[in-house]
Amino acid sequence: MEEIAGKGRGLVAAQPLKAGQTVLTESPLVLYSASPLFASPAVAHCDRCFRTVASDAVPCPSCPTHRFCSPKCLSLALASSHSAWACRALSSLAQHPHCSSMLQEHPPERQVQARFVVAAQSLVLRSPSQLHTLLSLHGTPDGSLVRAARFLHSLLSLVCELELSVDLTAQLLAKDRLNSFCLMAPYSPDGPQRSIRAYAIYPKSTFFNHSCVPNACRFDYVDKHDTNIVFRMIVDVAEGEEVCISYFRINKDYCTRKRILMEDYGFACECDRCNWEGGGEERSGDAPHVGFLSKYVCGRKNCAGTLAPKDGDGLPPRLLECNFCGDLKIDADEH
């Protein structure tokens, strides 16, 4: 990790990196459901690993609303994300007449933020040292988060002992807003668009800076593997070069990218692609990113994910794997 001019901290290659190389695999520090407290998910999933579950899901022994894919997942959840304290707090919020009424008068986002505050408090109770890791991440609360913190703190204080102050709650909400990753439902070619099943904070992964022409991309395998996040190189990178990902699908147009980055992340991108597309001048020849997009944007219906070389034995043909739908295709340039 190094200081990057104009960007703050970022991740830089300490050695040459090859396309297809996995550069980071990380487990979440904080993990919580993206479903509002008073809404059932469209598809039933495990409340720990977030895989799709069948009708024989294992219920939480203490509350009726949380289900798990196996006794093992239930046991692991009770020792981590769905601790006895978290279970009581979430159940009490939903059952307390005043709390439930107040939460339902606010947008669903507030109910999801309540899940995060409960997850953060549960983390502090399990491992106080992890609080320092969480607070070391990017993010400063603005007025809207301070108001949200006051509201949520007032409700949670009615139903449980809360060690987090209002100020600390606001700080944590700011860390969550800027550093959380979405864990998505599986892809379907016939839609609907993939929904968000959970949010997670990965303390190392959050230091990947953005580029609209990234040299790495993230993979998550919620329905195939676990809640770990994996980052794999798209192209070769030299020692000393920054490793960047895209914070969204790379086929988005300039105006959409500009709006998302400013509204959600608070900065304007100045990468070569944005300078080219937003320059407002007549340019001759193909844009430098056209070939990249043509090769590395998945063409499968309802997808447009990013393709990255798949880890393998290095023998041809080299396969490209989509980080969104999981589709594989032969890399024509290597065949």
Short mmCIF file of C-alpha atoms in Angstrom, two decimals:
data_model
loop_
_atom_site.label_atom_id
_atom_site.label_comp_id
_atom_site.label_asym_id
_atom_site.label_seq_id
_atom_site.Cartn_x
_atom_site.Cartn_y
_atom_site.Cartn_z
CA MET A 1 0.00 0.00 0.00
CA GLU A 2 1.32 3.43 -0.94
CA GLU A 3 0.20 7.04 -1.12
CA ILE A 4 -0.95 7.80 -4.66
CA ALA A 5 -0.80 11.41 -5.82
CA GLY A 6 -4.29 12.88 -5.93
CA LYS A 7 -5.91 9.66 -4.69
CA GLY A 8 -4.71 8.93 -1.18
CA ARG A 9 -3.77 5.38 -0.28
CA GLY A 10 -3.76 2.73 -2.99
CA LEU A 11 -2.41 -0.72 -3.80
CA VAL A 12 0.76 -0.93 -5.87
CA ALA A 13 2.36 -4.03 -7.39
CA ALA A 14 5.40 -5.06 -5.35
CA GLN A 15 6.46 -7.34 -8.21
CA PRO A 16 5.41 -7.95 -11.82
CA LEU A 17 1.87 -9.36 -11.97
CA LYS A 18 0.53 -11.56 -14.74
CA ALA A 19 -2.92 -11.49 -16.32
CA GLY A 20 -5.07 -14.10 -14.60
CA GLN A 21 -3.06 -13.97 -11.38
CA THR A 22 -5.06 -13.81 -8.16
CA VAL A 23 -3.63 -10.92 -6.15
CA LEU A 24 -5.92 -10.88 -3.11
CA THR A 25 -8.45 -13.15 -1.44
CA GLU A 26 -10.09 -11.74 1.67
CA SER A 27 -12.79 -12.60 4.19
CA PRO A 28 -15.22 -9.91 5.37
CA LEU A 29 -14.63 -7.93 8.54
CA VAL A 30 -18.31 -6.94 8.71
CA LEU A 31 -21.09 -8.77 6.89
CA TYR A 32 -24.82 -8.06 6.99
CA SER A 33 -27.98 -8.62 5.00
CA ALA A 34 -29.12 -6.07 2.42
CA SER A 35 -32.78 -6.92 3.08
CA PRO A 36 -34.76 -4.31 5.04
CA LEU A 37 -35.90 -5.55 8.45
CA PHE A 38 -39.54 -5.62 7.41
CA ALA A 39 -39.16 -7.10 3.93
CA SER A 40 -38.59 -10.69 2.91
CA PRO A 41 -35.94 -11.31 0.23
CA ALA A 42 -37.23 -12.25 -3.22
CA VAL A 43 -35.36 -15.56 -2.99
CA ALA A 44 -34.71 -17.31 0.32
CA HIS A 45 -31.04 -17.37 1.19
CA CYS A 46 -28.82 -18.31 4.10
CA ASP A 47 -28.29 -15.46 6.55
CA ARG A 48 -24.60 -16.24 6.92
CA CYS A 49 -23.16 -17.37 3.57
CA PHE A 50 -26.07 -15.88 1.55
CA ARG A 51 -26.38 -18.88 -0.74
CA THR A 52 -29.83 -19.75 -2.06
CA VAL A 53 -31.53 -22.17 0.33
CA ALA A 54 -34.30 -24.68 -0.17
CA SER A 55 -37.41 -25.12 1.94
CA ASP A 56 -35.49 -27.25 4.44
CA ALA A 57 -33.41 -24.33 5.73
CA VAL A 58 -32.26 -24.46 9.35
CA PRO A 59 -34.01 -21.77 11.44
CA CYS A 60 -32.35 -19.70 14.12
CA PRO A 61 -33.36 -21.24 17.48
CA SER A 62 -34.03 -17.79 18.98
CA CYS A 63 -35.83 -15.84 16.25
CA PRO A 64 -38.21 -16.73 13.41
CA THR A 65 -36.76 -14.45 10.74
CA HIS A 66 -33.25 -15.81 10.16
CA ARG A 67 -32.55 -19.07 8.35
CA PHE A 68 -29.40 -20.93 7.43
CA CYS A 69 -28.40 -23.43 4.78
CA SER A 70 -26.96 -25.98 7.22
CA PRO A 71 -26.32 -26.64 10.93
CA LYS A 72 -22.68 -25.72 10.28
CA CYS A 73 -23.62 -22.29 8.91
CA LEU A 74 -25.95 -21.74 11.86
CA SER A 75 -23.17 -22.64 14.30
CA LEU A 76 -20.69 -20.32 12.58
CA ALA A 77 -23.24 -17.49 12.46
CA LEU A 78 -24.03 -17.77 16.16
CA ALA A 79 -20.33 -17.27 16.84
CA SER A 80 -19.99 -14.30 14.50
CA SER A 81 -22.47 -12.32 12.39
CA HIS A 82 -25.63 -13.61 14.11
CA SER A 83 -24.42 -13.67 17.70
CA ALA A 84 -26.88 -13.94 20.58
CA TRP A 85 -26.60 -10.17 21.08
CA ALA A 86 -27.22 -9.40 17.39
CA CYS A 87 -30.17 -11.80 17.31
CA ARG A 88 -31.80 -10.14 20.33
CA ALA A 89 -31.14 -6.64 18.99
CA LEU A 90 -32.64 -7.29 15.55
CA SER A 91 -35.63 -9.17 16.98
CA SER A 92 -36.29 -6.45 19.54
CA LEU A 93 -36.13 -3.71 16.91
CA ALA A 94 -38.69 -5.55 14.80
CA GLN A 95 -41.01 -6.38 17.70
CA HIS A 96 -40.86 -3.18 19.75
CA PRO A 97 -43.99 -1.16 18.78
CA HIS A 98 -42.30 2.25 18.81
CA CYS A 99 -39.11 1.11 17.07
CA SER A 100 -40.87 -0.86 14.37
CA SER A 101 -43.30 1.99 13.71
CA MET A 102 -40.53 4.59 13.48
CA LEU A 103 -38.34 2.44 11.22
CA GLN A 104 -41.19 1.76 8.83
CA GLU A 105 -41.86 5.49 8.51
CA HIS A 106 -38.34 5.92 7.11
CA PRO A 107 -36.96 4.69 3.76
CA PRO A 108 -35.91 1.01 3.65
CA GLU A 109 -32.29 2.20 3.57
CA ARG A 110 -32.61 3.14 7.24
CA GLN A 111 -33.60 -0.43 8.14
CA VAL A 112 -30.52 -1.74 6.33
CA GLN A 113 -28.37 0.79 8.19
CA ALA A 114 -29.82 -0.58 11.42
CA ARG A 115 -28.53 -4.01 10.40
CA PHE A 116 -25.07 -2.52 9.89
CA VAL A 117 -25.03 -0.78 13.29
CA VAL A 118 -26.03 -4.06 14.94
CA ALA A 119 -23.30 -5.89 13.00
CA ALA A 120 -20.71 -3.27 14.00
CA GLN A 121 -21.70 -3.42 17.68
CA SER A 122 -21.59 -7.22 17.55
CA LEU A 123 -18.09 -7.03 16.05
CA VAL A 124 -16.94 -4.73 18.85
CA LEU A 125 -18.31 -7.13 21.47
CA ARG A 126 -16.56 -10.11 19.86
CA SER A 127 -13.27 -8.44 19.00
CA PRO A 128 -12.76 -4.86 20.25
CA SER A 129 -9.46 -4.51 18.38
CA GLN A 130 -11.33 -4.84 15.07
CA LEU A 131 -13.01 -1.50 15.77
CA HIS A 132 -9.67 0.24 15.16
CA THR A 133 -9.36 -1.51 11.79
CA LEU A 134 -12.83 -0.36 10.82
CA LEU A 135 -12.22 3.22 11.94
CA SER A 136 -8.93 3.38 9.99
CA LEU A 137 -10.79 3.15 6.68
CA HIS A 138 -11.84 6.06 4.47
CA GLY A 139 -15.02 7.98 5.27
CA THR A 140 -16.18 11.03 7.22
CA PRO A 141 -19.82 11.49 8.26
CA ASP A 142 -21.84 14.30 6.74
CA GLY A 143 -25.02 15.82 8.14
CA SER A 144 -27.28 13.10 6.75
CA LEU A 145 -25.26 10.34 8.42
CA VAL A 146 -25.14 12.22 11.72
CA ARG A 147 -28.94 12.45 11.65
CA ALA A 148 -29.21 8.77 10.75
CA ALA A 149 -26.86 7.90 13.62
CA ARG A 150 -28.93 9.87 16.13
CA PHE A 151 -32.12 8.20 14.96
CA LEU A 152 -30.76 4.65 14.98
CA HIS A 153 -28.95 5.14 18.28
CA SER A 154 -32.15 6.38 19.93
CA LEU A 155 -34.05 3.28 18.80
CA LEU A 156 -31.37 0.72 19.59
CA SER A 157 -30.83 2.23 23.03
CA LEU A 158 -34.46 1.41 23.82
CA VAL A 159 -34.08 -2.31 23.18
CA CYS A 160 -30.47 -3.21 24.03
CA GLU A 161 -27.28 -2.07 25.68
CA LEU A 162 -25.33 -0.11 23.09
CA GLU A 163 -21.66 0.65 23.67
CA LEU A 164 -21.38 2.78 20.54
CA SER A 165 -21.91 6.52 21.05
CA VAL A 166 -23.86 8.63 18.56
CA ASP A 167 -20.59 10.09 17.25
CA LEU A 168 -19.00 6.67 16.84
CA THR A 169 -22.14 5.36 15.16
CA ALA A 170 -21.96 8.22 12.64
CA GLN A 171 -18.29 7.49 11.97
CA LEU A 172 -19.03 3.82 11.38
CA LEU A 173 -21.91 4.61 9.03
CA ALA A 174 -19.50 6.75 7.01
CA LYS A 175 -17.00 3.88 6.81
CA ASP A 176 -19.77 1.57 5.66
CA ARG A 177 -21.04 3.96 2.98
CA LEU A 178 -17.63 4.38 1.38
CA ASN A 179 -16.08 0.94 1.90
CA SER A 180 -18.79 -1.71 1.66
CA PHE A 181 -18.95 -4.15 -1.24
CA CYS A 182 -22.20 -5.62 -2.56
CA LEU A 183 -22.59 -9.40 -2.60
CA MET A 184 -24.93 -10.20 -5.44
CA ALA A 185 -27.58 -12.79 -6.21
CA PRO A 186 -26.75 -15.20 -9.06
CA TYR A 187 -26.95 -14.05 -12.67
CA SER A 188 -29.88 -14.99 -14.89
CA PRO A 189 -29.82 -14.32 -18.65
CA ASP A 190 -33.57 -13.67 -18.61
CA GLY A 191 -33.49 -11.21 -15.73
CA PRO A 192 -34.29 -9.59 -13.49
CA GLN A 193 -31.11 -7.67 -12.79
CA ARG A 194 -29.00 -9.22 -10.04
CA SER A 195 -30.17 -8.04 -6.65
CA ILE A 196 -27.93 -7.24 -3.68
CA ARG A 197 -28.03 -9.97 -1.05
CA ALA A 198 -25.56 -8.58 1.45
CA TYR A 199 -23.03 -5.87 2.15
CA ALA A 200 -19.53 -6.61 3.39
CA ILE A 201 -16.47 -4.61 4.38
CA TYR A 202 -13.08 -6.08 3.45
CA PRO A 203 -10.35 -3.99 5.13
CA LYS A 204 -7.62 -4.59 2.51
CA SER A 205 -9.83 -4.70 -0.57
CA THR A 206 -11.25 -1.27 0.14
CA PHE A 207 -7.91 0.31 -0.78
CA PHE A 208 -8.23 -0.59 -4.46
CA ASN A 209 -8.67 2.71 -6.28
CA HIS A 210 -10.96 3.11 -9.27
CA SER A 211 -10.14 3.24 -12.95
CA CYS A 212 -12.57 3.21 -15.87
CA VAL A 213 -10.03 1.00 -17.66
CA PRO A 214 -9.05 -1.27 -14.75
CA ASN A 215 -6.18 -3.74 -14.73
CA ALA A 216 -7.87 -6.01 -12.15
CA CYS A 217 -11.41 -7.02 -11.24
CA ARG A 218 -13.26 -8.62 -8.36
CA PHE A 219 -14.96 -11.98 -8.26
CA ASP A 220 -17.38 -13.22 -5.64
CA TYR A 221 -18.95 -16.64 -5.64
CA VAL A 222 -21.79 -16.38 -3.15
CA ASP A 223 -23.84 -19.27 -4.55
CA LYS A 224 -20.79 -21.35 -5.49
CA HIS A 225 -18.30 -20.85 -2.70
CA ASP A 226 -18.46 -18.40 0.22
CA THR A 227 -18.44 -14.71 1.12
CA ASN A 228 -14.74 -14.24 0.41
CA ILE A 229 -13.86 -11.70 -2.25
CA VAL A 230 -11.23 -12.47 -4.89
CA PHE A 231 -9.29 -10.03 -7.08
CA ARG A 232 -7.68 -11.19 -10.30
CA MET A 233 -5.51 -9.37 -12.82
CA ILE A 234 -7.05 -8.59 -16.21
CA VAL A 235 -3.76 -7.63 -17.86
CA ASP A 236 -0.07 -7.76 -16.99
CA VAL A 237 1.16 -5.07 -14.61
CA ALA A 238 4.74 -4.00 -13.99
CA GLU A 239 6.33 -3.66 -10.57
CA GLY A 240 5.49 -0.26 -9.09
CA GLU A 241 2.29 0.19 -11.11
CA GLU A 242 -0.96 0.81 -9.26
CA VAL A 243 -3.52 -2.00 -9.30
CA CYS A 244 -7.00 -0.56 -9.92
CA ILE A 245 -10.50 -1.96 -10.24
CA SER A 246 -13.70 -0.45 -11.58
CA TYR A 247 -16.33 0.38 -8.98
CA PHE A 248 -19.07 -0.59 -11.47
CA ARG A 249 -19.49 -2.37 -14.79
CA ILE A 250 -17.02 -0.91 -17.25
CA ASN A 251 -19.42 -0.47 -20.20
CA LYS A 252 -21.18 2.53 -18.65
CA ASP A 253 -21.07 5.80 -20.58
CA TYR A 254 -19.07 8.83 -19.49
CA CYS A 255 -21.95 10.84 -17.98
CA THR A 256 -23.22 7.87 -15.97
CA ARG A 257 -19.74 7.08 -14.66
CA LYS A 258 -19.15 10.71 -13.74
CA ARG A 259 -22.46 10.92 -11.84
CA ILE A 260 -21.97 7.66 -9.92
CA LEU A 261 -18.43 8.49 -8.88
CA MET A 262 -19.37 11.95 -7.63
CA GLU A 263 -22.62 10.96 -5.90
CA ASP A 264 -21.44 7.69 -4.34
CA TYR A 265 -17.70 8.23 -3.88
CA GLY A 266 -17.21 11.99 -3.91
CA PHE A 267 -14.59 12.35 -6.64
CA ALA A 268 -14.22 13.03 -10.35
CA CYS A 269 -12.25 10.47 -12.33
CA GLU A 270 -9.33 11.76 -14.39
CA CYS A 271 -8.27 8.51 -16.04
CA ASP A 272 -7.26 8.50 -19.71
CA ARG A 273 -10.66 7.17 -20.77
CA CYS A 274 -12.57 9.93 -18.96
CA ASN A 275 -10.22 12.60 -20.29
CA TRP A 276 -10.78 11.27 -23.82
CA GLU A 277 -14.56 10.94 -23.59
CA GLY A 278 -15.11 14.14 -21.63
CA GLY A 279 -12.64 16.33 -23.47
CA GLY A 280 -15.26 17.92 -25.72
CA GLU A 281 -12.84 18.12 -28.63
CA GLU A 282 -12.95 16.48 -32.04
CA ARG A 283 -10.51 13.56 -31.98
CA SER A 284 -9.24 11.39 -34.78
CA GLY A 285 -8.67 7.66 -34.58
CA ASP A 286 -10.01 5.14 -32.11
CA ALA A 287 -10.09 5.93 -28.42
CA PRO A 288 -7.35 4.07 -26.54
CA HIS A 289 -9.89 2.11 -24.49
CA VAL A 290 -12.01 0.78 -27.38
CA GLY A 291 -9.95 -2.37 -27.83
CA PHE A 292 -9.97 -3.02 -24.09
CA LEU A 293 -13.77 -2.78 -23.87
CA SER A 294 -14.24 -4.93 -26.96
CA LYS A 295 -12.13 -7.71 -25.47
CA TYR A 296 -12.99 -7.59 -21.78
CA VAL A 297 -16.72 -6.73 -21.63
CA CYS A 298 -18.88 -9.86 -21.53
CA GLY A 299 -21.35 -10.00 -24.41
CA ARG A 300 -23.78 -12.39 -22.77
CA LYS A 301 -27.39 -11.25 -22.55
CA ASN A 302 -28.22 -9.10 -19.52
CA CYS A 303 -24.62 -9.17 -18.30
CA ALA A 304 -21.81 -6.78 -19.43
CA GLY A 305 -19.51 -8.02 -16.68
CA THR A 306 -15.72 -7.88 -16.90
CA LEU A 307 -13.71 -10.75 -18.36
CA ALA A 308 -10.39 -11.73 -16.81
CA PRO A 309 -8.05 -14.60 -17.69
CA LYS A 310 -8.82 -17.67 -15.63
CA ASP A 311 -6.17 -19.18 -13.39
CA GLY A 312 -4.82 -22.27 -15.10
CA ASP A 313 -1.72 -24.15 -16.12
CA GLY A 314 -0.62 -21.51 -18.59
CA LEU A 315 -1.20 -23.77 -21.60
CA PRO A 316 -3.38 -22.65 -24.52
CA PRO A 317 -6.17 -22.03 -25.03
CA ARG A 318 -6.37 -19.33 -22.39
CA LEU A 319 -9.87 -18.86 -20.99
CA LEU A 320 -11.48 -15.59 -19.97
CA GLU A 321 -14.01 -15.75 -17.12
CA CYS A 322 -16.76 -13.19 -16.55
CA ASN A 323 -16.86 -11.79 -13.02
CA PHE A 324 -20.61 -11.19 -13.30
CA CYS A 325 -22.20 -14.25 -14.93
CA GLY A 326 -19.30 -16.73 -14.71
CA ASP A 327 -19.32 -17.46 -18.44
CA LEU A 328 -16.09 -18.68 -20.05
CA LYS A 329 -14.74 -17.89 -23.49
CA ILE A 330 -11.49 -18.56 -25.29
CA ASP A 331 -9.13 -15.61 -25.47
CA ALA A 332 -8.93 -15.15 -29.24
CA ASP A 333 -5.68 -13.16 -28.96
CA GLU A 334 -3.95 -16.12 -27.33
CA HIS A 335 -5.49 -18.90 -29.43
#
